[in-house]
GROMACS .gro file of C-alpha atoms in nm:
model
  462
    1UNK     CA    1   4.710  -0.371  -0.123
    2UNK     CA    2   5.004  -0.604  -0.105
    3UNK     CA    3   4.794  -0.918  -0.119
    4UNK     CA    4   4.798  -1.096  -0.452
    5UNK     CA    5   4.469  -1.049  -0.640
    6UNK     CA    6   4.308  -1.385  -0.701
    7UNK     CA    7   4.132  -1.393  -1.036
    8UNK     CA    8   3.953  -1.688  -1.184
    9UNK     CA    9   3.814  -1.746  -1.532
   10UNK     CA   10   3.442  -1.676  -1.542
   11UNK     CA   11   3.226  -1.984  -1.511
   12UNK     CA   12   3.028  -2.074  -1.824
   13UNK     CA   13   2.671  -1.948  -1.808
   14UNK     CA   14   2.393  -2.208  -1.809
   15UNK     CA   15   2.207  -2.268  -2.131
   16UNK     CA   16   1.874  -2.210  -1.956
   17UNK     CA   17   1.779  -1.838  -1.992
   18UNK     CA   18   1.602  -1.841  -1.654
   19UNK     CA   19   1.915  -1.978  -1.488
   20UNK     CA   20   2.128  -1.717  -1.666
   21UNK     CA   21   1.902  -1.439  -1.541
   22UNK     CA   22   1.906  -1.581  -1.188
   23UNK     CA   23   2.287  -1.600  -1.187
   24UNK     CA   24   2.320  -1.246  -1.321
   25UNK     CA   25   2.075  -1.118  -1.061
   26UNK     CA   26   2.271  -1.285  -0.781
   27UNK     CA   27   2.594  -1.133  -0.912
   28UNK     CA   28   2.437  -0.787  -0.934
   29UNK     CA   29   2.299  -0.816  -0.581
   30UNK     CA   30   2.637  -0.921  -0.449
   31UNK     CA   31   2.816  -0.632  -0.624
   32UNK     CA   32   2.551  -0.389  -0.497
   33UNK     CA   33   2.594  -0.519  -0.141
   34UNK     CA   34   2.972  -0.483  -0.173
   35UNK     CA   35   2.940  -0.120  -0.284
   36UNK     CA   36   2.705  -0.043   0.003
   37UNK     CA   37   2.939  -0.198   0.259
   38UNK     CA   38   3.235  -0.004   0.114
   39UNK     CA   39   3.040   0.321   0.135
   40UNK     CA   40   2.933   0.239   0.490
   41UNK     CA   41   3.295   0.172   0.590
   42UNK     CA   42   3.428   0.494   0.437
   43UNK     CA   43   3.171   0.701   0.626
   44UNK     CA   44   3.214   0.516   0.958
   45UNK     CA   45   3.402   0.671   1.246
   46UNK     CA   46   3.709   0.534   1.418
   47UNK     CA   47   3.509   0.351   1.684
   48UNK     CA   48   3.235   0.235   1.447
   49UNK     CA   49   3.452   0.097   1.167
   50UNK     CA   50   3.561  -0.229   1.342
   51UNK     CA   51   3.198  -0.320   1.410
   52UNK     CA   52   3.113  -0.262   1.042
   53UNK     CA   53   3.403  -0.477   0.924
   54UNK     CA   54   3.328  -0.785   1.137
   55UNK     CA   55   2.946  -0.775   1.110
   56UNK     CA   56   2.828  -0.605   0.789
   57UNK     CA   57   3.066  -0.792   0.559
   58UNK     CA   58   2.819  -1.080   0.596
   59UNK     CA   59   2.579  -0.894   0.365
   60UNK     CA   60   2.827  -0.959   0.080
   61UNK     CA   61   2.959  -1.305   0.169
   62UNK     CA   62   2.790  -1.521   0.434
   63UNK     CA   63   2.999  -1.642   0.727
   64UNK     CA   64   2.950  -1.746   1.089
   65UNK     CA   65   3.250  -1.586   1.264
   66UNK     CA   66   3.473  -1.286   1.208
   67UNK     CA   67   3.762  -1.125   1.398
   68UNK     CA   68   3.959  -0.805   1.333
   69UNK     CA   69   4.330  -0.775   1.413
   70UNK     CA   70   4.525  -0.450   1.435
   71UNK     CA   71   4.897  -0.428   1.361
   72UNK     CA   72   5.155  -0.701   1.304
   73UNK     CA   73   5.237  -1.015   1.505
   74UNK     CA   74   5.256  -0.804   1.822
   75UNK     CA   75   4.925  -0.629   1.754
   76UNK     CA   76   4.594  -0.672   1.930
   77UNK     CA   77   4.245  -0.809   1.883
   78UNK     CA   78   4.007  -0.521   1.803
   79UNK     CA   79   3.663  -0.670   1.736
   80UNK     CA   80   3.468  -0.996   1.719
   81UNK     CA   81   3.147  -1.056   1.527
   82UNK     CA   82   2.822  -1.067   1.720
   83UNK     CA   83   2.942  -0.859   2.017
   84UNK     CA   84   2.998  -0.487   2.059
   85UNK     CA   85   3.289  -0.521   2.307
   86UNK     CA   86   3.493  -0.847   2.295
   87UNK     CA   87   3.585  -1.022   2.621
   88UNK     CA   88   3.959  -1.063   2.578
   89UNK     CA   89   3.985  -1.284   2.887
   90UNK     CA   90   3.759  -1.560   2.753
   91UNK     CA   91   3.884  -1.888   2.610
   92UNK     CA   92   3.758  -1.811   2.259
   93UNK     CA   93   3.913  -1.462   2.249
   94UNK     CA   94   4.243  -1.593   2.386
   95UNK     CA   95   4.267  -1.867   2.122
   96UNK     CA   96   4.167  -1.628   1.840
   97UNK     CA   97   4.429  -1.377   1.961
   98UNK     CA   98   4.704  -1.641   1.937
   99UNK     CA   99   4.577  -1.748   1.593
  100UNK     CA  100   4.568  -1.392   1.455
  101UNK     CA  101   4.910  -1.314   1.598
  102UNK     CA  102   5.037  -1.615   1.403
  103UNK     CA  103   4.855  -1.511   1.082
  104UNK     CA  104   4.953  -1.143   1.103
  105UNK     CA  105   5.288  -1.222   0.950
  106UNK     CA  106   5.122  -1.353   0.631
  107UNK     CA  107   5.076  -1.082   0.369
  108UNK     CA  108   4.880  -1.301   0.127
  109UNK     CA  109   4.503  -1.337   0.137
  110UNK     CA  110   4.358  -1.683   0.109
  111UNK     CA  111   4.200  -1.979   0.288
  112UNK     CA  112   4.375  -2.115   0.595
  113UNK     CA  113   4.467  -2.480   0.616
  114UNK     CA  114   4.449  -2.616   0.968
  115UNK     CA  115   4.727  -2.865   0.893
  116UNK     CA  116   4.976  -2.578   0.848
  117UNK     CA  117   4.915  -2.435   1.194
  118UNK     CA  118   5.121  -2.509   1.506
  119UNK     CA  119   4.992  -2.798   1.720
  120UNK     CA  120   4.860  -2.572   1.998
  121UNK     CA  121   4.646  -2.377   1.749
  122UNK     CA  122   4.549  -2.686   1.549
  123UNK     CA  123   4.402  -2.859   1.854
  124UNK     CA  124   4.163  -2.575   1.936
  125UNK     CA  125   4.037  -2.523   1.581
  126UNK     CA  126   3.739  -2.762   1.595
  127UNK     CA  127   3.634  -2.620   1.932
  128UNK     CA  128   3.650  -2.249   1.856
  129UNK     CA  129   3.628  -2.199   1.478
  130UNK     CA  130   3.425  -2.319   1.181
  131UNK     CA  131   3.577  -2.564   0.934
  132UNK     CA  132   3.682  -2.314   0.665
  133UNK     CA  133   3.859  -1.988   0.748
  134UNK     CA  134   3.988  -1.705   0.529
  135UNK     CA  135   4.263  -1.459   0.618
  136UNK     CA  136   4.228  -1.113   0.461
  137UNK     CA  137   4.528  -0.888   0.540
  138UNK     CA  138   4.464  -0.513   0.536
  139UNK     CA  139   4.758  -0.335   0.376
  140UNK     CA  140   4.818  -0.009   0.191
  141UNK     CA  141   5.102   0.103  -0.029
  142UNK     CA  142   5.352   0.302   0.174
  143UNK     CA  143   5.187   0.214   0.508
  144UNK     CA  144   5.258  -0.156   0.531
  145UNK     CA  145   5.026  -0.402   0.698
  146UNK     CA  146   4.753  -0.236   0.901
  147UNK     CA  147   4.604  -0.556   1.033
  148UNK     CA  148   4.381  -0.832   0.906
  149UNK     CA  149   4.031  -0.974   0.899
  150UNK     CA  150   3.957  -1.339   0.976
  151UNK     CA  151   3.634  -1.491   0.838
  152UNK     CA  152   3.514  -1.845   0.911
  153UNK     CA  153   3.221  -2.054   0.788
  154UNK     CA  154   3.124  -2.413   0.720
  155UNK     CA  155   3.127  -2.384   0.338
  156UNK     CA  156   3.460  -2.378   0.147
  157UNK     CA  157   3.584  -2.049   0.001
  158UNK     CA  158   3.586  -2.027  -0.378
  159UNK     CA  159   3.815  -1.828  -0.607
  160UNK     CA  160   3.526  -1.589  -0.676
  161UNK     CA  161   3.491  -1.528  -0.302
  162UNK     CA  162   3.861  -1.457  -0.275
  163UNK     CA  163   3.844  -1.210  -0.565
  164UNK     CA  164   3.553  -1.029  -0.403
  165UNK     CA  165   3.722  -1.017  -0.063
  166UNK     CA  166   4.032  -0.868  -0.226
  167UNK     CA  167   3.825  -0.565  -0.333
  168UNK     CA  168   3.666  -0.540   0.009
  169UNK     CA  169   4.007  -0.553   0.173
  170UNK     CA  170   4.127  -0.256  -0.034
  171UNK     CA  171   3.821  -0.055   0.069
  172UNK     CA  172   3.861  -0.148   0.438
  173UNK     CA  173   4.229  -0.050   0.437
  174UNK     CA  174   4.146   0.288   0.282
  175UNK     CA  175   3.863   0.342   0.532
  176UNK     CA  176   4.094   0.242   0.819
  177UNK     CA  177   4.352   0.504   0.719
  178UNK     CA  178   4.086   0.771   0.669
  179UNK     CA  179   3.918   0.701   1.007
  180UNK     CA  180   4.249   0.719   1.196
  181UNK     CA  181   4.362   1.031   1.010
  182UNK     CA  182   4.054   1.243   1.094
  183UNK     CA  183   4.118   1.518   1.345
  184UNK     CA  184   3.873   1.732   1.534
  185UNK     CA  185   3.856   2.089   1.413
  186UNK     CA  186   3.950   2.366   1.649
  187UNK     CA  187   3.660   2.556   1.809
  188UNK     CA  188   3.575   2.863   1.611
  189UNK     CA  189   3.778   2.756   1.307
  190UNK     CA  190   3.606   2.882   0.998
  191UNK     CA  191   3.332   3.045   1.207
  192UNK     CA  192   3.302   3.348   0.981
  193UNK     CA  193   3.284   3.131   0.673
  194UNK     CA  194   3.017   2.917   0.835
  195UNK     CA  195   2.820   3.228   0.930
  196UNK     CA  196   2.828   3.356   0.573
  197UNK     CA  197   2.731   3.012   0.443
  198UNK     CA  198   2.438   2.993   0.685
  199UNK     CA  199   2.323   3.344   0.592
  200UNK     CA  200   2.344   3.258   0.222
  201UNK     CA  201   2.146   2.938   0.278
  202UNK     CA  202   1.876   3.126   0.470
  203UNK     CA  203   1.855   3.389   0.197
  204UNK     CA  204   1.822   3.121  -0.068
  205UNK     CA  205   1.550   2.945   0.131
  206UNK     CA  206   1.358   3.268   0.174
  207UNK     CA  207   1.392   3.345  -0.196
  208UNK     CA  208   1.281   3.001  -0.302
  209UNK     CA  209   0.999   3.002  -0.048
  210UNK     CA  210   0.861   3.324  -0.195
  211UNK     CA  211   0.828   3.175  -0.545
  212UNK     CA  212   0.457   3.166  -0.635
  213UNK     CA  213   0.331   2.818  -0.723
  214UNK     CA  214  -0.011   2.683  -0.805
  215UNK     CA  215  -0.151   2.486  -0.515
  216UNK     CA  216  -0.276   2.136  -0.584
  217UNK     CA  217  -0.381   1.824  -0.396
  218UNK     CA  218  -0.415   1.458  -0.486
  219UNK     CA  219  -0.723   1.255  -0.396
  220UNK     CA  220  -0.876   0.918  -0.497
  221UNK     CA  221  -1.143   0.943  -0.766
  222UNK     CA  222  -1.385   0.719  -0.956
  223UNK     CA  223  -1.582   0.739  -1.279
  224UNK     CA  224  -1.956   0.737  -1.196
  225UNK     CA  225  -2.277   0.779  -1.403
  226UNK     CA  226  -2.398   1.136  -1.429
  227UNK     CA  227  -2.775   1.075  -1.409
  228UNK     CA  228  -2.833   0.717  -1.292
  229UNK     CA  229  -3.174   0.559  -1.235
  230UNK     CA  230  -3.197   0.358  -0.916
  231UNK     CA  231  -3.368   0.018  -0.910
  232UNK     CA  232  -3.508  -0.026  -0.559
  233UNK     CA  233  -3.698  -0.302  -0.382
  234UNK     CA  234  -4.076  -0.221  -0.390
  235UNK     CA  235  -4.141  -0.415  -0.069
  236UNK     CA  236  -3.957  -0.611   0.195
  237UNK     CA  237  -3.864  -0.955   0.072
  238UNK     CA  238  -3.594  -1.183  -0.064
  239UNK     CA  239  -3.429  -1.161  -0.406
  240UNK     CA  240  -3.526  -1.472  -0.601
  241UNK     CA  241  -3.327  -1.417  -0.922
  242UNK     CA  242  -3.131  -1.156  -1.115
  243UNK     CA  243  -3.188  -1.167  -1.489
  244UNK     CA  244  -2.892  -0.951  -1.598
  245UNK     CA  245  -2.518  -0.945  -1.545
  246UNK     CA  246  -2.305  -0.655  -1.422
  247UNK     CA  247  -2.243  -0.390  -1.690
  248UNK     CA  248  -2.490  -0.562  -1.926
  249UNK     CA  249  -2.680  -0.338  -2.168
  250UNK     CA  250  -3.057  -0.350  -2.112
  251UNK     CA  251  -3.359  -0.215  -2.297
  252UNK     CA  252  -3.668  -0.039  -2.163
  253UNK     CA  253  -3.904  -0.287  -1.997
  254UNK     CA  254  -3.651  -0.569  -1.980
  255UNK     CA  255  -3.686  -0.778  -1.658
  256UNK     CA  256  -3.402  -0.716  -1.416
  257UNK     CA  257  -3.476  -0.865  -1.073
  258UNK     CA  258  -3.748  -1.095  -0.939
  259UNK     CA  259  -3.838  -1.105  -0.571
  260UNK     CA  260  -3.967  -1.417  -0.396
  261UNK     CA  261  -4.350  -1.406  -0.391
  262UNK     CA  262  -4.431  -1.714  -0.182
  263UNK     CA  263  -4.519  -1.514   0.128
  264UNK     CA  264  -4.709  -1.255  -0.073
  265UNK     CA  265  -4.913  -1.523  -0.249
  266UNK     CA  266  -5.014  -1.673   0.084
  267UNK     CA  267  -5.117  -1.334   0.220
  268UNK     CA  268  -5.307  -1.261  -0.101
  269UNK     CA  269  -5.504  -1.586  -0.079
  270UNK     CA  270  -5.592  -1.518   0.285
  271UNK     CA  271  -5.706  -1.167   0.193
  272UNK     CA  272  -5.922  -1.296  -0.092
  273UNK     CA  273  -6.077  -1.560   0.133
  274UNK     CA  274  -6.150  -1.304   0.404
  275UNK     CA  275  -6.307  -1.073   0.142
  276UNK     CA  276  -6.530  -1.354   0.013
  277UNK     CA  277  -6.641  -1.445   0.368
  278UNK     CA  278  -6.723  -1.085   0.448
  279UNK     CA  279  -6.908  -1.047   0.118
  280UNK     CA  280  -7.120  -1.353   0.200
  281UNK     CA  281  -7.197  -1.212   0.544
  282UNK     CA  282  -7.294  -0.882   0.387
  283UNK     CA  283  -7.532  -1.048   0.141
  284UNK     CA  284  -7.690  -1.253   0.420
  285UNK     CA  285  -7.737  -0.943   0.635
  286UNK     CA  286  -7.889  -0.757   0.339
  287UNK     CA  287  -8.152  -1.029   0.299
  288UNK     CA  288  -8.236  -1.031   0.671
  289UNK     CA  289  -8.250  -0.652   0.687
  290UNK     CA  290  -8.594  -0.659   0.520
  291UNK     CA  291  -8.749  -0.825   0.828
  292UNK     CA  292  -8.482  -0.769   1.102
  293UNK     CA  293  -8.385  -0.416   1.216
  294UNK     CA  294  -8.078  -0.546   1.399
  295UNK     CA  295  -7.942  -0.706   1.076
  296UNK     CA  296  -8.008  -0.380   0.896
  297UNK     CA  297  -7.786  -0.197   1.145
  298UNK     CA  298  -7.499  -0.440   1.075
  299UNK     CA  299  -7.496  -0.358   0.702
  300UNK     CA  300  -7.286  -0.044   0.743
  301UNK     CA  301  -7.023  -0.227   0.953
  302UNK     CA  302  -7.002  -0.518   0.711
  303UNK     CA  303  -6.977  -0.286   0.412
  304UNK     CA  304  -6.681  -0.104   0.567
  305UNK     CA  305  -6.508  -0.432   0.651
  306UNK     CA  306  -6.571  -0.558   0.298
  307UNK     CA  307  -6.415  -0.246   0.146
  308UNK     CA  308  -6.113  -0.274   0.377
  309UNK     CA  309  -6.047  -0.636   0.288
  310UNK     CA  310  -6.100  -0.570  -0.081
  311UNK     CA  311  -5.847  -0.286  -0.064
  312UNK     CA  312  -5.595  -0.508   0.112
  313UNK     CA  313  -5.639  -0.783  -0.149
  314UNK     CA  314  -5.592  -0.527  -0.428
  315UNK     CA  315  -5.277  -0.391  -0.259
  316UNK     CA  316  -5.127  -0.740  -0.231
  317UNK     CA  317  -5.214  -0.802  -0.596
  318UNK     CA  318  -5.026  -0.483  -0.687
  319UNK     CA  319  -4.719  -0.601  -0.492
  320UNK     CA  320  -4.730  -0.933  -0.674
  321UNK     CA  321  -4.732  -0.750  -1.005
  322UNK     CA  322  -4.436  -0.541  -0.892
  323UNK     CA  323  -4.234  -0.844  -0.778
  324UNK     CA  324  -4.058  -0.843  -1.113
  325UNK     CA  325  -3.855  -0.524  -1.153
  326UNK     CA  326  -3.820  -0.403  -1.511
  327UNK     CA  327  -3.583  -0.149  -1.663
  328UNK     CA  328  -3.739   0.201  -1.671
  329UNK     CA  329  -3.475   0.319  -1.920
  330UNK     CA  330  -3.217   0.187  -2.162
  331UNK     CA  331  -2.859   0.169  -2.038
  332UNK     CA  332  -2.622  -0.061  -1.853
  333UNK     CA  333  -2.690  -0.239  -1.525
  334UNK     CA  334  -2.444  -0.119  -1.260
  335UNK     CA  335  -2.399  -0.354  -0.962
  336UNK     CA  336  -2.128  -0.578  -0.820
  337UNK     CA  337  -2.216  -0.946  -0.854
  338UNK     CA  338  -2.524  -1.158  -0.916
  339UNK     CA  339  -2.432  -1.399  -0.636
  340UNK     CA  340  -2.426  -1.112  -0.387
  341UNK     CA  341  -2.801  -1.057  -0.438
  342UNK     CA  342  -2.961  -1.395  -0.505
  343UNK     CA  343  -3.119  -1.513  -0.180
  344UNK     CA  344  -3.043  -1.188  -0.001
  345UNK     CA  345  -3.320  -1.023   0.205
  346UNK     CA  346  -3.387  -0.660   0.110
  347UNK     CA  347  -3.579  -0.384   0.284
  348UNK     CA  348  -3.839  -0.172   0.115
  349UNK     CA  349  -3.667   0.100  -0.086
  350UNK     CA  350  -3.323  -0.063  -0.069
  351UNK     CA  351  -3.116  -0.006  -0.382
  352UNK     CA  352  -3.035  -0.321  -0.575
  353UNK     CA  353  -2.868  -0.175  -0.884
  354UNK     CA  354  -2.842   0.134  -1.100
  355UNK     CA  355  -2.920   0.190  -1.466
  356UNK     CA  356  -2.695   0.440  -1.635
  357UNK     CA  357  -2.612   0.573  -1.979
  358UNK     CA  358  -2.251   0.457  -2.041
  359UNK     CA  359  -2.182   0.775  -2.241
  360UNK     CA  360  -2.300   1.009  -1.965
  361UNK     CA  361  -2.033   0.983  -1.696
  362UNK     CA  362  -1.863   1.220  -1.456
  363UNK     CA  363  -1.580   1.213  -1.204
  364UNK     CA  364  -1.640   1.177  -0.830
  365UNK     CA  365  -1.348   1.277  -0.604
  366UNK     CA  366  -1.311   1.189  -0.234
  367UNK     CA  367  -1.105   1.473  -0.089
  368UNK     CA  368  -0.984   1.403   0.268
  369UNK     CA  369  -1.055   1.680   0.515
  370UNK     CA  370  -0.684   1.720   0.595
  371UNK     CA  371  -0.606   1.801   0.228
  372UNK     CA  372  -0.902   2.032   0.163
  373UNK     CA  373  -0.832   2.369   0.002
  374UNK     CA  374  -1.080   2.645  -0.093
  375UNK     CA  375  -1.142   2.520  -0.445
  376UNK     CA  376  -1.376   2.721  -0.665
  377UNK     CA  377  -1.614   2.593  -0.932
  378UNK     CA  378  -1.434   2.573  -1.262
  379UNK     CA  379  -1.103   2.464  -1.107
  380UNK     CA  380  -0.889   2.244  -1.331
  381UNK     CA  381  -0.878   1.871  -1.255
  382UNK     CA  382  -0.645   1.609  -1.402
  383UNK     CA  383  -0.749   1.246  -1.365
  384UNK     CA  384  -0.485   0.969  -1.373
  385UNK     CA  385  -0.642   0.627  -1.421
  386UNK     CA  386  -0.489   0.329  -1.243
  387UNK     CA  387  -0.503   0.126  -1.565
  388UNK     CA  388  -0.345   0.397  -1.784
  389UNK     CA  389  -0.158   0.644  -1.562
  390UNK     CA  390   0.040   0.773  -1.861
  391UNK     CA  391  -0.276   0.907  -2.032
  392UNK     CA  392  -0.434   1.167  -1.799
  393UNK     CA  393  -0.785   1.300  -1.865
  394UNK     CA  394  -0.876   1.662  -1.798
  395UNK     CA  395  -1.194   1.782  -1.628
  396UNK     CA  396  -1.346   2.087  -1.458
  397UNK     CA  397  -1.475   2.101  -1.101
  398UNK     CA  398  -1.852   2.161  -1.090
  399UNK     CA  399  -1.959   2.098  -0.728
  400UNK     CA  400  -1.832   2.037  -0.376
  401UNK     CA  401  -2.030   1.874  -0.096
  402UNK     CA  402  -2.130   2.100   0.192
  403UNK     CA  403  -2.046   1.845   0.461
  404UNK     CA  404  -1.767   1.589   0.489
  405UNK     CA  405  -1.874   1.228   0.535
  406UNK     CA  406  -1.697   0.907   0.628
  407UNK     CA  407  -1.592   0.708   0.321
  408UNK     CA  408  -1.606   0.323   0.314
  409UNK     CA  409  -1.236   0.315   0.407
  410UNK     CA  410  -1.305   0.522   0.720
  411UNK     CA  411  -1.153   0.848   0.593
  412UNK     CA  412  -1.366   1.158   0.643
  413UNK     CA  413  -1.375   1.333   0.307
  414UNK     CA  414  -1.565   1.582   0.092
  415UNK     CA  415  -1.732   1.463  -0.228
  416UNK     CA  416  -1.635   1.666  -0.532
  417UNK     CA  417  -1.771   1.620  -0.883
  418UNK     CA  418  -1.610   1.720  -1.209
  419UNK     CA  419  -1.720   1.717  -1.572
  420UNK     CA  420  -1.492   1.623  -1.857
  421UNK     CA  421  -1.346   1.881  -2.094
  422UNK     CA  422  -1.253   1.629  -2.364
  423UNK     CA  423  -1.406   1.317  -2.523
  424UNK     CA  424  -1.442   1.031  -2.274
  425UNK     CA  425  -1.562   0.738  -2.484
  426UNK     CA  426  -1.286   0.521  -2.336
  427UNK     CA  427  -1.393   0.586  -1.975
  428UNK     CA  428  -1.602   0.307  -1.827
  429UNK     CA  429  -1.819   0.337  -1.518
  430UNK     CA  430  -1.630   0.211  -1.215
  431UNK     CA  431  -1.276   0.299  -1.329
  432UNK     CA  432  -1.068   0.437  -1.044
  433UNK     CA  433  -0.757   0.648  -1.020
  434UNK     CA  434  -0.611   0.963  -0.868
  435UNK     CA  435  -0.735   1.315  -0.933
  436UNK     CA  436  -0.513   1.622  -0.908
  437UNK     CA  437  -0.711   1.935  -0.826
  438UNK     CA  438  -0.553   2.275  -0.892
  439UNK     CA  439  -0.623   2.581  -0.678
  440UNK     CA  440  -0.500   2.940  -0.657
  441UNK     CA  441  -0.135   3.042  -0.654
  442UNK     CA  442   0.048   3.080  -0.322
  443UNK     CA  443   0.411   3.110  -0.203
  444UNK     CA  444   0.604   2.785  -0.220
  445UNK     CA  445   0.678   2.798   0.154
  446UNK     CA  446   0.306   2.818   0.237
  447UNK     CA  447   0.228   2.526   0.007
  448UNK     CA  448   0.504   2.311   0.162
  449UNK     CA  449   0.432   2.408   0.524
  450UNK     CA  450   0.052   2.410   0.497
  451UNK     CA  451   0.001   2.092   0.697
  452UNK     CA  452   0.259   2.170   0.969
  453UNK     CA  453   0.106   2.517   1.015
  454UNK     CA  454  -0.243   2.366   1.045
  455UNK     CA  455  -0.118   2.113   1.302
  456UNK     CA  456   0.053   2.386   1.506
  457UNK     CA  457  -0.262   2.600   1.500
  458UNK     CA  458  -0.472   2.310   1.623
  459UNK     CA  459  -0.220   2.234   1.897
  460UNK     CA  460  -0.208   2.599   2.006
  461UNK     CA  461  -0.587   2.636   1.962
  462UNK     CA  462  -0.539   2.951   1.755
   0.00000   0.00000   0.00000
């Protein structure tokens, strides 16, 4: 490029490390954007390249307006930023055309001073163009000036901006020559070579597709207790208090949960009172039965009522005794949060928590129906934990659910369980990750196209 390269001494880096990192990151992002724009320009066609030059250069250096000129002072306006086809008859396009025709004779890149322009161009500057403009001539050794790019914005142009635009100008000039030098190939040219290349590619694909590979699928998995003991509500009520914390170790007989007994106590008192009243009636009828035959006939009825009310009072007493749930085994309490249960109404038989041996754990896998393969018991499983994905744990598949069910996330999946084949002291109940399940070997093409084939079969109802 014939334009003089503008270089400036690097600015001193700030003493603050965070500021240094921020400045370096901005410089790296700007260089990366410049490389991407250069690559985009070199691959653009003849009709697409002007649009890239006036619009996508903004990803490297921000500006408000851009115009592309082709040729020398007698050239033509090719593209304007923000529009796909410029209206050359408009006032803005007419003024920019006269300005670029004036600037096309300058072979040096740099900011444009409005004071150096002719009066007719200087008067329209504030109306049609931003305060600070930059002229970037596009030239190539041996080809002369190809044209130029005008950029305008409100902020002044720095020496670093000029240095960066110099590199962009070289790339745009090279892309311009390459886009205008491309010629369409004649029909049938190289047809035989293309045919052989296509046949070779098909043969390679068939050969690669026939390579046997071991099928595998990925599915979400979680570490669960192997033989947990469920702690369920003995009757319908409200949780009054929870005496343990999640994942807390508990001993046999240790209190875990207490249910509110206010309603039960009231019912128990009413039952006791009704039993006492019936018992008094029974005793009175027994005394009258000696002289009154009618009272004697009521004894059987009162005795049955007394037994019924005594049984009900005993049942309520049993519920009161069971209001405090104790640990039936030693282990850890598995549940989410204490605050989720305190004051919460529970139904009879509803699970409140689990007790599990922390050393007896297994892997539960949720395999979506769309990924299901005919896995056999004993299939190899590799578990990658979310917390330590670089340390996989190996297991063996032991069971697969007969029926797929909807998971909490709405995905219909099979439940698979696997047992570990290595020590798992570091695995805690509740850890999640991704399990990779290995199946039988199959051709690579079948493994890659398994889902498309299944979709086609469903669509064709085969």
